[in-house]
PDB file of C-alpha atoms in Angstrom:
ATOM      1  CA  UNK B   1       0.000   0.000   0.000  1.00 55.00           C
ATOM      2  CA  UNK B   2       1.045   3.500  -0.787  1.00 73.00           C
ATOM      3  CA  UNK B   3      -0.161   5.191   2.622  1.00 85.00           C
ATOM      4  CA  UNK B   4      -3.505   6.749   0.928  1.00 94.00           C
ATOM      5  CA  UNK B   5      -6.938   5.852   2.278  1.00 96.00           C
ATOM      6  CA  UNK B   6     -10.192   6.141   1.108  1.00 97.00           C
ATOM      7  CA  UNK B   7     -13.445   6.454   3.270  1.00 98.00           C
ATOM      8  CA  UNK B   8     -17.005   5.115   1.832  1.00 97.00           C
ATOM      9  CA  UNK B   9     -19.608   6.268   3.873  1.00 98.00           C
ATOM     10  CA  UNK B  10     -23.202   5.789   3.466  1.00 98.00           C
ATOM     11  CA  UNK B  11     -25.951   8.067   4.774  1.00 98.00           C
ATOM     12  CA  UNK B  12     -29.950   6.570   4.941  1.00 98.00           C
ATOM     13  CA  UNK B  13     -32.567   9.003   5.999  1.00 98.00           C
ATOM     14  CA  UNK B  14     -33.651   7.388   8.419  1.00 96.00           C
ATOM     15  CA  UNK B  15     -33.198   8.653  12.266  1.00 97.00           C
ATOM     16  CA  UNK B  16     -34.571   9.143  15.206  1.00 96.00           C
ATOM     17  CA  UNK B  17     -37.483  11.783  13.700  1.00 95.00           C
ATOM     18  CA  UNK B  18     -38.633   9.206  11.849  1.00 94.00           C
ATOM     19  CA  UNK B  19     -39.813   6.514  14.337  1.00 95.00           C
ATOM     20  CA  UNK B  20     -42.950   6.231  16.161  1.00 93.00           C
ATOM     21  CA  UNK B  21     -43.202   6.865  20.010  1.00 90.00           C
ATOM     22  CA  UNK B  22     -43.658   2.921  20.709  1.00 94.00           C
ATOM     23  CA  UNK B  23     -40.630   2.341  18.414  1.00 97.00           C
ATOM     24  CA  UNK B  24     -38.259   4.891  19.735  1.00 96.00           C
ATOM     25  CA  UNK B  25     -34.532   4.172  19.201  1.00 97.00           C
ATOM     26  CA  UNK B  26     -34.946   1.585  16.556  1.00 98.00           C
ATOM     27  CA  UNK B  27     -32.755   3.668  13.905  1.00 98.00           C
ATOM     28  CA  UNK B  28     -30.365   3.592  16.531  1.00 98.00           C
ATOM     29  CA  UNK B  29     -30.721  -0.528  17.416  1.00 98.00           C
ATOM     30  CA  UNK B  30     -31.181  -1.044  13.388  1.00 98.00           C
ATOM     31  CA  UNK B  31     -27.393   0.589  13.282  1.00 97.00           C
ATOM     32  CA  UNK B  32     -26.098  -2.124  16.108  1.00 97.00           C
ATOM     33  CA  UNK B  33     -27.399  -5.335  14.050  1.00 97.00           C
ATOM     34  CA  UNK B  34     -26.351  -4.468  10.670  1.00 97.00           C
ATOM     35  CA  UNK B  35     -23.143  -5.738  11.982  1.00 96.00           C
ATOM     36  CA  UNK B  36     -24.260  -8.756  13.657  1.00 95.00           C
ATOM     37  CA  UNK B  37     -23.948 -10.726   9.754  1.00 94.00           C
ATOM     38  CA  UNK B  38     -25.333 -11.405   6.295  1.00 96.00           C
ATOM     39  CA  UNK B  39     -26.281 -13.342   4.355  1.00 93.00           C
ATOM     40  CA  UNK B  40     -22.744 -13.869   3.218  1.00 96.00           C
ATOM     41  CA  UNK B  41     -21.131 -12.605   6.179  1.00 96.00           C
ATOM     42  CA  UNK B  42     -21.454 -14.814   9.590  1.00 94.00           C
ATOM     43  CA  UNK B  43     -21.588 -12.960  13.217  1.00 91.00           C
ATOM     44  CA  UNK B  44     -17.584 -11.283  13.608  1.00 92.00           C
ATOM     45  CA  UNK B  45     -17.088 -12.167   9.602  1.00 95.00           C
ATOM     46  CA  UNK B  46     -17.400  -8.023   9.299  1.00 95.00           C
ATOM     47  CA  UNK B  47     -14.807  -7.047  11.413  1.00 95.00           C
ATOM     48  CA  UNK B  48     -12.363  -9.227  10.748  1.00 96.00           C
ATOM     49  CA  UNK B  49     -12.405  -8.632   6.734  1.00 96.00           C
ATOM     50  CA  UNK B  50     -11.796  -4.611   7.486  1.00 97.00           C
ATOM     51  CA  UNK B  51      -9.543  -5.285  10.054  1.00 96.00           C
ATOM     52  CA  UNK B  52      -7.435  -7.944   7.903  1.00 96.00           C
ATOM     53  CA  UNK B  53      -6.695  -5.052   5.702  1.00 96.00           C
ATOM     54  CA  UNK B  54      -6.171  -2.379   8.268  1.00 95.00           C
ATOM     55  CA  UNK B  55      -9.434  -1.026   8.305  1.00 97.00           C
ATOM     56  CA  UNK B  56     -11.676   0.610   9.908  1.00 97.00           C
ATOM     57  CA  UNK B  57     -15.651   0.961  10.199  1.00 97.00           C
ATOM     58  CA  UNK B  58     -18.492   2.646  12.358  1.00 97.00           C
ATOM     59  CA  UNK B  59     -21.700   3.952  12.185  1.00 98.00           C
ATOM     60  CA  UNK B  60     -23.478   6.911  13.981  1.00 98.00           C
ATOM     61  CA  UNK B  61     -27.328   7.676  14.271  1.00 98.00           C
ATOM     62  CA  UNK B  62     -28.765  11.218  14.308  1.00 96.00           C
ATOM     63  CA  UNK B  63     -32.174  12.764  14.142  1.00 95.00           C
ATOM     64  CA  UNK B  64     -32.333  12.387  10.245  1.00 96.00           C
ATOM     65  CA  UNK B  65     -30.084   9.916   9.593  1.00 98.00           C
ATOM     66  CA  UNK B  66     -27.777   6.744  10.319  1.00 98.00           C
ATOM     67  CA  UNK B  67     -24.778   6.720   8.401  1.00 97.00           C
ATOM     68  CA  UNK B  68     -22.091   3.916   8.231  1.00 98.00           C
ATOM     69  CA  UNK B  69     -18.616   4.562   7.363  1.00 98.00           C
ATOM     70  CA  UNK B  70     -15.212   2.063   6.392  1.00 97.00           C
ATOM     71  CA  UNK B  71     -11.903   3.352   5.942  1.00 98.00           C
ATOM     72  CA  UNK B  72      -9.338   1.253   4.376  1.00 97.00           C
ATOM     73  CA  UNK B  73      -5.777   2.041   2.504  1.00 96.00           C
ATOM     74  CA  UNK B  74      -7.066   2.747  -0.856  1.00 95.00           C
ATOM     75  CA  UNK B  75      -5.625  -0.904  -2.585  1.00 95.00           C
ATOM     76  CA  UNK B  76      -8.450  -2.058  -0.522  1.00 96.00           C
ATOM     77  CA  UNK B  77     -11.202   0.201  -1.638  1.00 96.00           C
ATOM     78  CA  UNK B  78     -13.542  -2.413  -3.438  1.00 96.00           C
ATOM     79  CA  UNK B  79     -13.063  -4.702  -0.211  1.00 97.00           C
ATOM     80  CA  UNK B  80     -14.033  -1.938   1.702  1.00 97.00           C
ATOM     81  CA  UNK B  81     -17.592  -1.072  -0.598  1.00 97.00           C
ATOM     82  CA  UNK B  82     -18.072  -5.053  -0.652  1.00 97.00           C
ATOM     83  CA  UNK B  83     -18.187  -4.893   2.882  1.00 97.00           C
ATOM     84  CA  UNK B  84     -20.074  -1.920   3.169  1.00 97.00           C
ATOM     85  CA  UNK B  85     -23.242  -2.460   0.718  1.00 97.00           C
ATOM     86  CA  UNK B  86     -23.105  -6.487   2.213  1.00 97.00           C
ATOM     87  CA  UNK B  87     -23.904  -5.089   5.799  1.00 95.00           C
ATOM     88  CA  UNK B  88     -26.549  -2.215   4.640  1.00 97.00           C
ATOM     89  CA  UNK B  89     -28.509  -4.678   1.825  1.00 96.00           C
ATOM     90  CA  UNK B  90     -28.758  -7.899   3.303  1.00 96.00           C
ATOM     91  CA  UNK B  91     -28.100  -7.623   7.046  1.00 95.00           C
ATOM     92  CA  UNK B  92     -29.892 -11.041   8.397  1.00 96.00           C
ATOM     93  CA  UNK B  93     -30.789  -9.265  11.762  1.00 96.00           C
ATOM     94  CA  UNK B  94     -29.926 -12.357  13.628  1.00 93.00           C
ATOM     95  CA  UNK B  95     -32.496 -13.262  16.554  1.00 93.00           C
ATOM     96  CA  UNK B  96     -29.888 -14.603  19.167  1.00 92.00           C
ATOM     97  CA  UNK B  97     -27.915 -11.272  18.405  1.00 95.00           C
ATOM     98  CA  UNK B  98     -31.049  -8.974  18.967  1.00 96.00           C
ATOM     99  CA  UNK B  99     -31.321 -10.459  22.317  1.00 95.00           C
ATOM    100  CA  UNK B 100     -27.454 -10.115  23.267  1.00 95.00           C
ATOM    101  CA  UNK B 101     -27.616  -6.628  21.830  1.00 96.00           C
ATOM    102  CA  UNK B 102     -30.579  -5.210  22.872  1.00 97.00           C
ATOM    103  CA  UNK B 103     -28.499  -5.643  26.469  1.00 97.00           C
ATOM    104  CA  UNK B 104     -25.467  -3.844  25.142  1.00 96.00           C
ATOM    105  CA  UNK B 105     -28.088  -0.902  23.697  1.00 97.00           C
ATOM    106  CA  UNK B 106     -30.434  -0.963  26.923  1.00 97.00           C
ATOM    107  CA  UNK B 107     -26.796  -0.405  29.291  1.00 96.00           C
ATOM    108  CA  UNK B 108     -25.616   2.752  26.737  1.00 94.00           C
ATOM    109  CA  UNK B 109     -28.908   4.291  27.554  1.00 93.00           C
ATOM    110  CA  UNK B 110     -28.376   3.536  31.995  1.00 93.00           C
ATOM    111  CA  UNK B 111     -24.874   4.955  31.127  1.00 92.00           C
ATOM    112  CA  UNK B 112     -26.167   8.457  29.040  1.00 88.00           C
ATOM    113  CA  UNK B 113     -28.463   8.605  31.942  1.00 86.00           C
ATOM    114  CA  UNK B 114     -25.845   8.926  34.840  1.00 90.00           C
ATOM    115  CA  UNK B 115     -24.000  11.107  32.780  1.00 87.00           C
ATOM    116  CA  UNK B 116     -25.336  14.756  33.606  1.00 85.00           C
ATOM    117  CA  UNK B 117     -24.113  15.768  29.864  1.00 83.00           C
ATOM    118  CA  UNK B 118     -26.559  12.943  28.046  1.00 82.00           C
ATOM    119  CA  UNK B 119     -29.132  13.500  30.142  1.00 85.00           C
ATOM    120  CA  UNK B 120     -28.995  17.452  29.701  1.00 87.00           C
ATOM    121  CA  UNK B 121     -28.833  17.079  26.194  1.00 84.00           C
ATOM    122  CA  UNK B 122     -31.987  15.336  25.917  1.00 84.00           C
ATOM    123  CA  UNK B 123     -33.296  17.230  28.175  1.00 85.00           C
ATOM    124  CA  UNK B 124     -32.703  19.915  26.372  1.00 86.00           C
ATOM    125  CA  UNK B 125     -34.222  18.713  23.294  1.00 86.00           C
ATOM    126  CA  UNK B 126     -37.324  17.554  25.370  1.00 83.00           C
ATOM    127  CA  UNK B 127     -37.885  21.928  26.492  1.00 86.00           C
ATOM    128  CA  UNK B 128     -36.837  22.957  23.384  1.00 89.00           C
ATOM    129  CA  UNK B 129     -38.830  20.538  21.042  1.00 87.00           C
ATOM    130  CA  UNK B 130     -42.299  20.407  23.295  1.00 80.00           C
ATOM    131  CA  UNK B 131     -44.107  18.706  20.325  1.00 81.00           C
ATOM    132  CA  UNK B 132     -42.659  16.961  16.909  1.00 82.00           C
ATOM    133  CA  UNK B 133     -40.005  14.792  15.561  1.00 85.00           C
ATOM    134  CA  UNK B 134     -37.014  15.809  17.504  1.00 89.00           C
ATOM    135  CA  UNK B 135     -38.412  15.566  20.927  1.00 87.00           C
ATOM    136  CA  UNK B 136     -37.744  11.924  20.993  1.00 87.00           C
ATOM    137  CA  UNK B 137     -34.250  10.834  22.317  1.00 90.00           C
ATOM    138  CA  UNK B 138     -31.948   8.886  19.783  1.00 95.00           C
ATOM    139  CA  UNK B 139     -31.829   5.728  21.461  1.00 94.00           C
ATOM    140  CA  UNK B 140     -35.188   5.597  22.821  1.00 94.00           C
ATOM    141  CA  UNK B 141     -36.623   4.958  26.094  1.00 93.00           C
ATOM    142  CA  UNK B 142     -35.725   1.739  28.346  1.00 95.00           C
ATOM    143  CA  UNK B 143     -39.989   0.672  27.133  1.00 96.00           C
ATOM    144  CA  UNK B 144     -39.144   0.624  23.472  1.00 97.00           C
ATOM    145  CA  UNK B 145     -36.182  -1.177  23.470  1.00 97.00           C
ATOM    146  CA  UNK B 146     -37.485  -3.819  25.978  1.00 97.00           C
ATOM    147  CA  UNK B 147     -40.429  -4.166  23.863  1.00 97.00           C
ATOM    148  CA  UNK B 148     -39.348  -3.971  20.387  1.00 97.00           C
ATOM    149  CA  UNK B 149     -39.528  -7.173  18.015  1.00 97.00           C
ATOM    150  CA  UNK B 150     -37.385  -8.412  14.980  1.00 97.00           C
ATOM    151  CA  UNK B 151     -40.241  -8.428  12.937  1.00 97.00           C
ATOM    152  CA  UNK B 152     -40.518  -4.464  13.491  1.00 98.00           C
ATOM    153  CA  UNK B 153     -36.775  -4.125  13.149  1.00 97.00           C
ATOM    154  CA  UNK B 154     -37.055  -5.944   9.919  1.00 97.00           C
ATOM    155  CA  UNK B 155     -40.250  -3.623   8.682  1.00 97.00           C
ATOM    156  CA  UNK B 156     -38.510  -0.457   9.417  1.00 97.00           C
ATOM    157  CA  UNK B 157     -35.034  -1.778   7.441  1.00 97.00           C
ATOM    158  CA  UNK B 158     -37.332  -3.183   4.675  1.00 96.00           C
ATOM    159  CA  UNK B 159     -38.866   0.827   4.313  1.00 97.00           C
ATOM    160  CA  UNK B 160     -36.026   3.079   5.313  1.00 97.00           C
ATOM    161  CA  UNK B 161     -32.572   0.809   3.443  1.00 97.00           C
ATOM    162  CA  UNK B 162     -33.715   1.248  -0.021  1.00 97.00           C
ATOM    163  CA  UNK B 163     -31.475   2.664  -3.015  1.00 96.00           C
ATOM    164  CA  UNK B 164     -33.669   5.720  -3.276  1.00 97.00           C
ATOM    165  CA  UNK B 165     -33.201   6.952   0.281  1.00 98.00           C
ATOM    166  CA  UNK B 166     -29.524   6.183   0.729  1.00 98.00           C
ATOM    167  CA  UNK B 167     -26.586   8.357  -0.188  1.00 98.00           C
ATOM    168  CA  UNK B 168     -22.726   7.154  -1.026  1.00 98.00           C
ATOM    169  CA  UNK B 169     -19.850   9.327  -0.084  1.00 97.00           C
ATOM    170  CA  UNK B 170     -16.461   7.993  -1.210  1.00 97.00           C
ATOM    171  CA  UNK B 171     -13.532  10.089  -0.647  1.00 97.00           C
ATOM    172  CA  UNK B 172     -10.171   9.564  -0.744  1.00 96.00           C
ATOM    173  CA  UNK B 173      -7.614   8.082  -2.981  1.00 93.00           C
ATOM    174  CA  UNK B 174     -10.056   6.961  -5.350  1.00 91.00           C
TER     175      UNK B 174
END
């Protein structure tokens, strides 16, 4: 490798302003299991590939979004998009990983509580947003994420992950 890098990173409009009350923080949980495996891709398959070639991925979720990034020396580029569209197109939203990751989800939320800065910041959402979309906290409320199925994980990635409503950034040494 020559020392460049390239980044692909791929924005969906789909975020927290999107989701129903009862569904709160699924954009956010969606995020989590896209990297729990494909179709082609077993449970760990993901990480290994980008970091086998020095890699690096992660995803945030926003109010109007979830993106998902990779960043890989450039020679690596197409491994890099492989990876990339394989986890946002045909994510198999594992059942045994829901379960084991709905834990890891439910203990970042316990943590933003005790931490005066998370909590203030939705707070301050909550006073300055009385009504609407961006109200609701990002990764929901310890009800929603106790409550919510695969089958409405899989309904909300089946409507939000289509070509139409994604955009691909690729930057780099291209």
């Amino acid at each position: 490798p020559n020392g460049a890098v390239a980044t692909a990173d791929l924005w969906v409009r789909s975020g927290a302003a999107d989701e129903p009350a009862e569904l709160a923080g699924i954009s956010h949980f969606l995020e989590h299991m896209l990297f729990k495996g494909t179709e082609k891709r077993a449970v760990g398959e993901i990480d290994r590939e980008i970091d086998s070639v020095g890699g690096e991925m992660n995803a945030a979720t926003g109010r109007d979004y979830t993106h998902y990034y990779i960043t890989v020396a450039s020679d690596y580029v197409s491994t890099g998009l492989d990876v990339l569209s394989d986890l946002i197109m045909n994510s198999t939203l594992d059942p045994d990983e829901m379960e084991s990751e709905r834990q890891v989800i439910l203990e970042e939320y316990r943590r933003k509580q005790d931490s005066p800065f998370g909590y203030l910041f939705d707070e301050i959402y909550d006073v300055a947003y009385r009504a609407g979309p961006y109200k609701q906290s990002i990764i929901g409320t310890t009800a929603s994420l106790t409550t919510m199925t695969r089958a409405q994980l899989m309904e909300y990635y089946r409507r939000y992950y289509t070509p139409d409503n994604m955009a691909l950034v690729v930057a780099g040494d291209v």
